[in-house]
XYZ file of C-alpha atoms in Angstrom:
625
model
C 6.018 190.819 243.096
C 6.348 188.516 240.084
C 6.782 185.619 242.220
C 3.591 186.482 244.070
C 1.661 186.719 240.807
C 3.042 183.470 239.586
C 2.059 181.857 242.922
C -1.485 183.179 242.659
C -1.979 181.906 239.113
C -0.595 178.604 240.264
C -3.077 178.358 243.024
C -5.788 178.902 240.486
C -4.420 176.371 238.162
C -4.212 173.795 240.983
C -7.950 174.112 242.045
C -10.190 171.941 240.077
C -13.135 174.188 240.850
C -11.461 177.186 239.183
C -10.483 175.340 236.074
C -12.614 177.592 234.024
C -10.991 180.644 235.572
C -7.570 179.369 234.547
C -8.725 178.819 230.930
C -10.031 182.424 230.925
C -6.660 183.873 232.146
C -4.879 181.830 229.540
C -7.152 182.862 226.768
C -6.852 186.535 227.812
C -3.114 186.309 227.587
C -3.148 184.698 224.245
C -5.794 187.182 222.975
C -3.514 190.051 224.006
C -0.550 188.379 222.266
C -2.528 188.161 219.005
C -3.566 191.840 219.226
C -0.182 193.210 220.217
C 1.579 191.015 217.585
C -0.763 192.312 214.748
C -0.269 195.921 215.726
C 3.472 195.558 216.180
C 3.763 193.956 212.738
C 1.773 196.793 211.180
C 4.220 199.270 212.794
C 7.232 197.262 211.878
C 6.172 197.165 208.143
C 5.212 200.820 208.194
C 1.571 200.128 207.513
C -1.294 202.316 208.463
C -2.241 201.616 212.102
C -5.264 203.931 212.385
C -8.249 202.801 214.440
C -9.655 201.600 211.034
C -7.514 198.594 211.459
C -8.989 197.454 214.724
C -11.422 195.411 212.794
C -8.848 193.060 211.179
C -6.984 192.991 214.443
C -9.880 191.582 216.342
C -10.905 189.273 213.449
C -7.386 187.791 213.568
C -7.296 187.472 217.330
C -10.801 185.833 217.659
C -10.081 183.280 214.859
C -6.687 182.313 216.549
C -8.510 181.936 219.967
C -11.142 179.635 218.326
C -8.403 177.536 216.766
C -6.460 177.362 220.031
C -9.563 176.186 221.853
C -10.349 173.645 219.120
C -6.872 172.216 219.370
C -7.286 171.799 223.266
C -4.371 173.971 224.010
C -5.957 175.010 227.347
C -6.712 171.446 228.405
C -3.206 170.919 229.829
C -1.779 172.740 232.770
C 0.822 175.297 232.225
C 3.014 173.548 234.745
C 2.752 170.387 232.706
C 3.389 171.980 229.188
C 5.805 170.183 226.934
C 6.346 169.011 223.298
C 2.646 168.185 222.725
C 1.426 171.603 223.816
C 4.028 173.390 221.735
C 2.959 171.219 218.633
C -0.740 172.076 219.337
C 0.101 175.774 219.361
C 1.889 175.506 216.035
C -0.979 173.563 214.510
C -3.689 175.955 215.859
C -1.905 179.041 214.603
C -1.222 177.571 211.126
C -4.857 176.330 210.760
C -6.147 179.708 211.889
C -4.105 181.405 209.212
C -6.369 180.565 206.217
C -9.851 181.474 207.767
C -8.199 184.720 209.186
C -6.784 185.466 205.750
C -10.118 184.953 203.946
C -12.198 186.785 206.631
C -9.844 189.821 206.682
C -10.059 189.959 202.861
C -13.787 189.688 202.784
C -13.785 192.568 205.332
C -12.056 194.684 202.724
C -8.489 194.619 204.021
C -5.423 193.407 201.981
C -2.206 192.680 203.576
C 0.949 191.278 201.946
C 2.179 187.603 202.375
C 5.210 189.021 204.274
C 2.912 190.508 206.832
C 1.077 187.259 207.599
C 4.301 185.119 207.725
C 6.008 187.548 210.014
C 2.958 187.864 212.237
C 2.391 184.160 212.485
C 6.062 183.678 213.545
C 5.683 186.267 216.217
C 2.447 184.863 217.579
C 3.766 181.393 217.889
C 7.014 182.650 219.493
C 5.168 184.860 221.952
C 2.831 182.154 223.016
C 5.527 179.566 223.554
C 7.776 182.167 225.325
C 4.876 183.064 227.692
C 4.689 179.415 228.719
C 8.411 178.897 229.080
C 8.666 181.988 231.249
C 5.838 180.750 233.479
C 7.445 177.358 233.885
C 10.772 178.932 234.697
C 9.363 181.285 237.152
C 7.319 178.455 238.707
C 10.316 176.254 239.115
C 12.282 179.163 240.858
C 9.294 179.555 243.157
C 9.310 175.758 243.920
C 13.030 175.785 244.619
C 12.563 178.728 247.075
C 9.792 176.801 248.756
C 11.866 173.669 249.036
C 14.858 175.625 250.460
C 12.495 177.210 252.968
C 10.945 173.954 254.010
C 14.100 171.716 253.769
C 14.902 171.811 257.518
C 11.661 170.139 258.397
C 11.180 167.975 255.284
C 11.909 164.331 254.567
C 15.032 163.878 252.353
C 14.112 161.567 249.313
C 16.232 159.351 246.931
C 14.689 158.533 243.677
C 15.616 154.987 242.229
C 15.332 155.430 238.515
C 16.071 158.498 236.181
C 13.656 157.402 233.520
C 10.153 158.627 232.595
C 8.540 157.480 235.859
C 11.300 158.980 238.002
C 10.904 162.336 235.923
C 7.131 162.288 236.700
C 7.647 161.686 240.452
C 10.363 164.349 240.710
C 8.176 166.819 239.084
C 5.322 165.964 241.492
C 7.553 166.466 244.439
C 8.608 169.824 243.174
C 5.044 170.856 242.511
C 3.750 169.821 246.000
C 6.106 171.350 248.533
C 3.346 170.989 251.158
C 4.135 167.198 251.292
C 7.595 168.270 252.780
C 9.566 165.804 250.775
C 12.708 167.204 249.210
C 14.463 164.989 246.397
C 18.180 165.125 247.159
C 19.399 162.663 244.724
C 18.689 160.000 242.065
C 20.352 156.632 241.293
C 20.187 154.838 238.036
C 22.001 151.780 236.578
C 22.754 153.690 233.437
C 26.335 155.012 234.181
C 26.125 157.551 231.427
C 23.594 159.459 233.592
C 25.840 159.695 236.713
C 26.790 163.362 237.221
C 24.005 164.743 235.189
C 20.811 166.276 236.716
C 17.076 165.607 236.449
C 14.962 168.742 237.244
C 18.100 170.068 239.059
C 18.443 166.894 241.121
C 21.838 165.190 240.702
C 22.271 161.414 239.540
C 24.533 160.331 242.395
C 25.247 156.740 241.306
C 23.889 153.297 240.551
C 21.581 151.007 242.577
C 24.759 149.458 244.045
C 25.539 152.840 245.711
C 22.201 153.222 247.458
C 23.529 152.186 250.950
C 26.298 154.767 250.895
C 24.188 157.530 249.448
C 21.527 156.894 252.062
C 24.181 157.272 254.764
C 25.996 160.234 253.274
C 22.890 162.190 252.476
C 20.872 161.090 255.590
C 17.973 159.959 253.304
C 14.712 159.381 255.048
C 12.646 157.892 252.158
C 13.377 155.988 249.029
C 10.955 155.940 246.132
C 11.323 153.191 243.626
C 10.483 154.567 240.173
C 11.261 151.907 237.671
C 8.157 150.552 235.923
C 9.302 148.109 233.290
C 11.732 145.873 235.118
C 12.464 142.267 235.439
C 10.859 141.026 238.737
C 14.046 139.247 239.900
C 15.985 142.446 239.293
C 13.324 144.417 241.124
C 13.703 142.008 244.111
C 17.435 142.608 244.147
C 17.158 146.361 244.218
C 14.460 146.334 246.845
C 16.502 144.028 248.953
C 19.172 146.798 248.863
C 16.687 149.431 249.827
C 15.020 147.499 252.676
C 18.411 147.132 254.394
C 18.940 150.827 254.590
C 16.252 151.326 257.354
C 14.578 153.951 255.118
C 10.874 154.028 254.407
C 10.481 152.488 250.800
C 7.720 153.331 248.526
C 7.105 152.285 244.905
C 5.106 153.420 241.833
C 2.373 151.294 240.192
C 2.953 149.099 237.185
C 3.961 149.883 233.645
C 0.369 150.427 232.412
C -0.021 153.499 234.607
C 3.214 154.856 233.219
C 1.865 154.334 229.672
C -1.271 156.096 230.566
C 0.679 158.938 232.403
C -1.288 158.254 235.625
C 1.761 158.126 237.927
C 1.582 160.736 240.623
C 2.288 160.902 244.382
C -1.213 159.677 245.186
C -0.504 156.456 243.389
C 2.645 155.671 245.333
C 2.372 152.749 247.634
C 4.457 151.151 250.344
C 6.707 148.305 249.058
C 4.858 145.125 249.761
C 6.199 141.542 250.520
C 4.846 140.591 247.112
C 7.521 142.754 245.501
C 10.127 140.525 247.015
C 8.883 137.302 245.576
C 10.770 138.034 242.353
C 8.122 136.149 240.197
C 7.816 136.469 236.429
C 4.308 137.646 235.661
C 1.839 134.912 234.539
C 1.218 134.969 230.822
C -2.442 134.206 230.057
C -3.331 132.544 226.753
C -6.198 134.680 225.584
C -7.619 132.173 223.142
C -7.912 129.723 225.991
C -9.759 132.290 228.089
C -12.218 133.067 225.332
C -12.787 129.388 224.980
C -13.828 128.753 228.558
C -15.285 132.132 229.598
C -16.195 134.354 226.668
C -20.033 134.328 226.059
C -20.384 131.659 228.828
C -22.458 131.906 231.921
C -20.121 131.574 234.862
C -20.815 130.903 238.577
C -18.451 131.555 241.349
C -19.204 130.129 244.746
C -17.578 131.848 247.672
C -17.399 134.832 245.190
C -16.967 137.351 248.015
C -13.899 135.815 249.476
C -10.237 136.799 248.764
C -9.752 134.176 246.072
C -13.394 134.105 244.869
C -13.492 137.932 244.331
C -10.208 137.943 242.384
C -11.742 135.107 240.333
C -14.647 137.388 239.617
C -12.405 140.327 238.724
C -10.398 138.336 236.277
C -13.466 136.429 234.784
C -15.085 139.741 234.037
C -12.140 140.846 231.811
C -12.837 137.973 229.497
C -16.405 139.005 228.624
C -18.660 136.278 230.069
C -22.339 136.280 228.916
C -23.274 136.355 232.716
C -21.465 136.203 235.911
C -23.241 134.824 239.074
C -21.590 135.367 242.467
C -22.717 133.094 245.250
C -21.798 133.783 248.787
C -23.152 133.378 252.309
C -21.525 136.537 253.658
C -23.409 139.499 252.328
C -20.848 142.107 253.094
C -18.121 140.565 250.964
C -20.606 139.931 248.266
C -21.837 143.480 248.297
C -18.304 144.839 248.057
C -17.249 142.802 244.935
C -20.598 143.562 243.464
C -20.172 147.340 243.816
C -16.600 147.106 242.486
C -17.526 145.191 239.388
C -20.495 147.594 238.805
C -18.245 150.613 238.884
C -15.447 149.055 236.848
C -17.368 146.803 234.524
C -20.776 148.529 233.832
C -21.295 146.400 230.830
C -21.042 143.062 232.740
C -24.359 141.160 233.215
C -23.922 140.438 236.926
C -26.178 138.761 239.511
C -25.136 138.291 243.229
C -26.997 135.718 245.244
C -26.783 135.357 249.012
C -26.826 131.496 249.525
C -25.090 128.661 251.272
C -23.525 125.814 249.463
C -24.831 123.637 252.326
C -28.458 124.337 251.180
C -28.882 121.823 248.472
C -32.428 123.015 247.563
C -31.384 126.610 247.144
C -28.326 125.689 245.135
C -30.437 123.448 242.856
C -32.855 126.350 242.297
C -29.950 128.680 241.310
C -28.586 126.145 238.832
C -32.087 125.632 237.398
C -32.518 129.461 236.962
C -29.091 130.321 235.613
C -27.856 127.127 233.854
C -24.244 127.996 234.550
C -21.688 126.488 231.957
C -18.684 126.939 234.135
C -18.443 126.751 237.884
C -15.597 127.914 240.125
C -16.176 126.387 243.603
C -14.272 128.587 245.994
C -16.671 128.506 249.033
C -14.930 126.879 251.975
C -13.940 127.252 255.618
C -10.105 127.649 255.447
C -8.874 128.829 258.811
C -6.822 125.853 260.107
C -6.871 126.632 263.953
C -10.493 127.668 263.939
C -11.635 124.460 262.124
C -9.673 122.360 264.671
C -12.142 123.599 267.308
C -15.161 123.234 264.892
C -14.480 120.106 262.893
C -17.982 119.336 262.122
C -18.582 122.881 260.689
C -15.575 122.273 258.491
C -17.127 119.059 257.194
C -20.576 120.493 256.611
C -19.259 123.320 254.544
C -16.312 122.020 252.880
C -17.127 118.307 252.214
C -20.902 118.382 251.845
C -21.086 121.845 250.503
C -18.836 120.635 247.660
C -20.758 117.422 247.344
C -24.013 119.385 247.009
C -22.579 121.803 244.280
C -20.875 119.013 242.458
C -24.000 116.674 242.204
C -26.047 119.624 241.083
C -23.497 120.595 238.430
C -23.675 117.026 237.271
C -27.357 117.044 237.185
C -27.504 120.294 235.025
C -24.692 119.067 232.751
C -22.360 121.997 233.603
C -19.487 121.998 231.077
C -16.656 122.474 233.542
C -16.424 122.359 237.418
C -13.268 123.736 239.083
C -12.566 123.124 242.782
C -10.201 125.468 244.579
C -8.108 123.187 246.694
C -4.998 123.736 248.917
C -1.516 122.145 249.542
C -2.863 121.408 253.029
C -4.752 118.565 251.399
C -1.429 116.807 250.984
C -0.703 114.372 253.941
C -3.062 116.552 256.042
C -2.347 117.001 259.633
C -5.430 119.109 260.333
C -9.217 118.842 259.762
C -9.225 121.625 257.213
C -6.656 119.957 254.982
C -8.406 116.615 255.453
C -11.803 118.059 254.253
C -10.118 119.598 251.216
C -8.547 116.239 250.351
C -11.934 114.711 250.666
C -13.429 117.272 248.333
C -10.691 116.378 245.745
C -11.746 112.760 246.063
C -15.372 113.705 245.620
C -14.945 115.524 242.359
C -12.544 112.828 241.025
C -15.191 110.182 241.875
C -18.052 112.167 240.250
C -15.962 112.817 237.170
C -15.745 109.194 236.323
C -19.492 108.977 235.420
C -20.322 112.585 234.508
C -20.445 114.607 231.331
C -19.175 117.514 233.305
C -15.383 118.031 233.522
C -14.531 118.087 237.266
C -11.024 119.249 238.147
C -9.131 120.533 241.226
C -6.474 123.265 241.404
C -4.176 123.086 244.381
C -1.863 125.811 245.644
C -0.504 127.145 248.787
C -0.895 130.339 250.744
C -1.857 133.536 249.011
C -0.364 136.773 250.159
C -2.970 139.347 251.476
C -5.822 136.817 251.492
C -8.265 136.855 254.554
C -6.612 135.322 257.465
C -3.089 135.325 255.905
C -0.151 136.279 257.968
C 0.815 139.450 255.955
C -2.160 141.640 257.059
C -1.720 140.367 260.715
C 1.903 141.350 260.599
C 1.228 144.655 259.136
C -1.332 145.330 261.852
C 1.140 144.306 264.551
C 3.878 146.458 263.125
C 1.580 149.551 263.077
C 0.782 148.794 266.729
C 4.457 148.634 267.553
C 4.780 144.966 267.838
C 5.422 142.307 268.923
C 5.096 140.460 265.603
C 4.001 136.884 266.482
C 5.498 133.881 264.674
C 4.568 130.458 265.454
C 7.968 128.788 265.080
C 11.392 129.978 263.914
C 11.672 127.131 261.179
C 8.123 127.150 259.937
C 7.925 127.609 256.110
C 5.033 128.179 253.641
C 4.658 128.477 249.795
C 3.404 131.778 248.895
C 1.756 133.271 245.804
C -0.092 136.664 244.975
C -3.778 136.435 244.761
C -3.868 137.644 241.132
C -1.041 135.207 240.286
C -2.806 132.247 241.844
C -6.227 133.085 240.179
C -4.506 133.502 236.741
C -3.006 130.094 237.030
C -6.463 128.749 238.178
C -8.057 130.122 235.062
C -5.244 128.791 232.779
C -5.382 125.341 234.455
C -9.178 125.146 234.058
C -8.649 125.813 230.237
C -6.297 122.688 230.122
C -8.696 120.461 232.066
C -10.194 117.393 230.460
C -11.617 116.000 233.656
C -10.438 114.241 236.795
C -7.123 116.044 237.070
C -5.657 117.728 240.161
C -3.681 120.623 238.955
C -0.713 121.647 241.094
C 0.627 125.178 240.800
C 4.315 125.911 240.920
C 4.517 128.090 244.187
C 8.228 128.717 243.735
C 10.537 128.220 246.778
C 9.041 127.976 250.270
C 9.499 131.021 252.472
C 10.390 131.018 256.116
C 7.635 132.849 258.046
C 10.141 134.540 260.224
C 11.934 135.855 257.152
C 8.627 137.211 255.953
C 8.111 138.985 259.255
C 11.610 140.514 259.352
C 11.291 141.747 255.678
C 7.888 143.338 256.473
C 9.402 145.145 259.501
C 12.408 146.425 257.417
C 10.089 147.587 254.514
C 8.157 149.613 257.227
C 11.343 151.470 257.988
C 12.166 149.608 261.315
C 14.843 147.222 262.628
C 13.683 143.683 263.565
C 14.240 142.764 267.090
C 15.259 146.314 268.036
C 12.387 148.675 266.983
C 9.800 145.823 266.607
C 10.239 142.549 268.530
C 9.368 139.157 267.082
C 7.680 136.732 269.517
C 7.620 132.916 268.811
C 4.391 131.573 270.149
C 4.594 127.875 269.074
C 2.679 125.848 266.423
C -0.988 126.186 266.569
C -3.331 123.124 266.546
C -3.159 121.249 263.294
C -0.120 123.282 261.827
C 2.811 121.788 260.095
C 6.374 123.151 260.147
C 6.497 122.516 256.302
C 3.707 122.262 253.673
C 3.750 119.900 250.820
C 1.994 120.271 247.455
C 1.895 116.641 246.217
C 1.382 113.108 247.560
C 3.980 110.649 246.523
C 1.448 108.218 245.150
C 0.095 110.879 242.771
C 3.212 111.388 240.512
C 3.620 114.487 238.407
C 3.029 115.410 234.762
C 4.122 118.523 232.961
C 1.707 120.802 231.022
C 2.243 123.402 228.267
C 2.613 125.909 231.077
C 5.823 125.411 233.165
C 4.002 126.680 236.228
C 1.157 124.177 236.198
C 1.668 120.403 236.629
C -0.908 117.624 236.857
C -0.936 114.983 239.679
C -2.080 111.505 238.734
C -5.449 110.598 240.144
C -5.518 107.948 242.904
C -7.925 105.039 242.607
C -10.948 105.347 244.819
C -13.316 102.511 245.761
C -16.548 104.242 244.906
C -18.969 102.113 247.019
C -16.775 102.217 250.054
C -16.284 105.944 249.567
C -20.013 106.587 249.311
C -20.591 104.530 252.310
C -17.976 106.448 254.482
C -19.346 109.693 253.281
C -22.882 108.801 254.614
C -21.311 107.982 258.034
C -19.324 111.212 257.950
C -22.544 113.134 257.215
C -24.419 111.615 260.103
C -21.376 112.410 262.439
C -21.099 115.974 261.252
C -24.789 116.974 261.204
C -25.177 115.397 264.679
C -22.261 117.656 265.747
C -20.279 114.662 267.098
C -16.910 116.350 267.061
C -15.249 113.519 268.963
C -15.940 111.030 266.269
C -14.735 113.101 263.274
C -11.023 111.978 263.376
C -11.835 108.306 263.292
C -14.134 108.460 260.218
C -11.950 111.035 258.498
C -8.867 108.983 258.820
C -10.859 106.115 257.152
C -11.756 108.279 254.216
C -8.400 110.050 253.879
C -5.676 107.481 254.752
C -2.871 110.078 254.618
C -4.546 112.122 257.387
C -2.281 112.006 260.443
C -2.766 114.416 263.423
C 0.411 116.446 263.920
C 0.738 115.354 267.509
C 0.660 111.652 266.295
C 3.728 112.241 264.128
C 6.739 110.744 265.786
């Protein structure tokens, strides 16, 4: 019967629409405690308990209730009560003592100091006891539910017995409808082995995960360590992914600090978690110098890189942010996201193409941007192989348009987003991006604007990258398609790449090509195998991998720097500077005019010839012996 009552109260406390009802129930219990305690103390001290004393009883109870409300003792759920709630009850009752004493005296009633001290201790003890009993009964109820549902529930192993692990364990116990039963915890603190967290035993360290998974028939692993070295995190996740269990993880340390971790925040382990990278440390004074109180424009602001640029720029308080994109859906999405998350941001979103010189000129005339990040580009290598003139129109002459206009309106800084595919390009997309680098280096020579390029490799999760494709193929049961067993790529997360772009732009003095340290190259087949394992499947057994052959214009290996450029260090060990290559300006302009006629006349067959003349390092893959 008691368990049924507790379950009923719990249902009320879990329903957001009945939050007021929960507070009323709690207030009634506390009011009864104050009344009963007052009367009990009167009897205990052999004082008169006639109906005449009902007046001070109710004065005392009402003042205590007001204090408890003022100290927000009803804002926390009973199920989550802890030290803070106990401290709030102590403070509320002590604070209520003085006005209660004065009010009762003014009403003509005199009680001894012993009476008030004894009564105060009794009220505090009873209120805390009520909550402890509730939590104990509730835990018993949860254990019964878990035992009843254990046969058709997933067995879960928690990695980490710290604060985050405690939060997730509590969430699992409080949500038996999820049908996930925690059967063990692992932690690298050997002093915790053999102890229990919420009744769940600490079975060993992370080195024991494989054995524990096998012995306990674990179905799912939840990684619950927030503040951890990325390299160590990668090592632990590698152990987890080889168990064939579904692996999930909590968010970052900031959510732990804000106590926002719960089961709805859990996400699948992502391939980014296996990069093992140290987080990029931003120099806030540099960001203030180039962005704070500045008017900033981002072309291609709706794309994967452009939208992340907008997110990070918005954090550094620009005077105004202008997003320019030709694709309205992407532009709308980032607009709505920034409006929700940064309501104070002065934001304009313009639908326009960088190919349209007149439109871009009018935008610059209206907004007078001080900093421009040029991220607008066609970037899909195989698609551009079949539409080379479109790649040239958008990438080369879109960049030329925006760069010339930036020079005309004396923009302080112009940052071109480039790619490692611009190095010794074997495809038209890479060749156009190398041409863009040459354009901004050439204009920089005679401009007051600081023109720079930032070159990096593939970003995980960007539009058209392999990771979303692989995830979709895994969800469909395979096969996962990889072009070649030996193909490798440099990878970086989108936030990491954009953070380094911003940091590089702060270092820029004009004319540089910044090269981001992408870490070690990753074999695409390894990427596919890891994603399959992280999804709880076995590669080549549950999910096949099919090798389809290199696509038009693709390399086996990407490069980030041409030999002629050399390399110079910067104050950030993840950012280096390539030495600019001398360009014959007259010849370059002449060849660009020829390329423009070819592209805008849609003469695809002539593109390679003129492009090879402009970019001497451009060699078709099929021409490489």
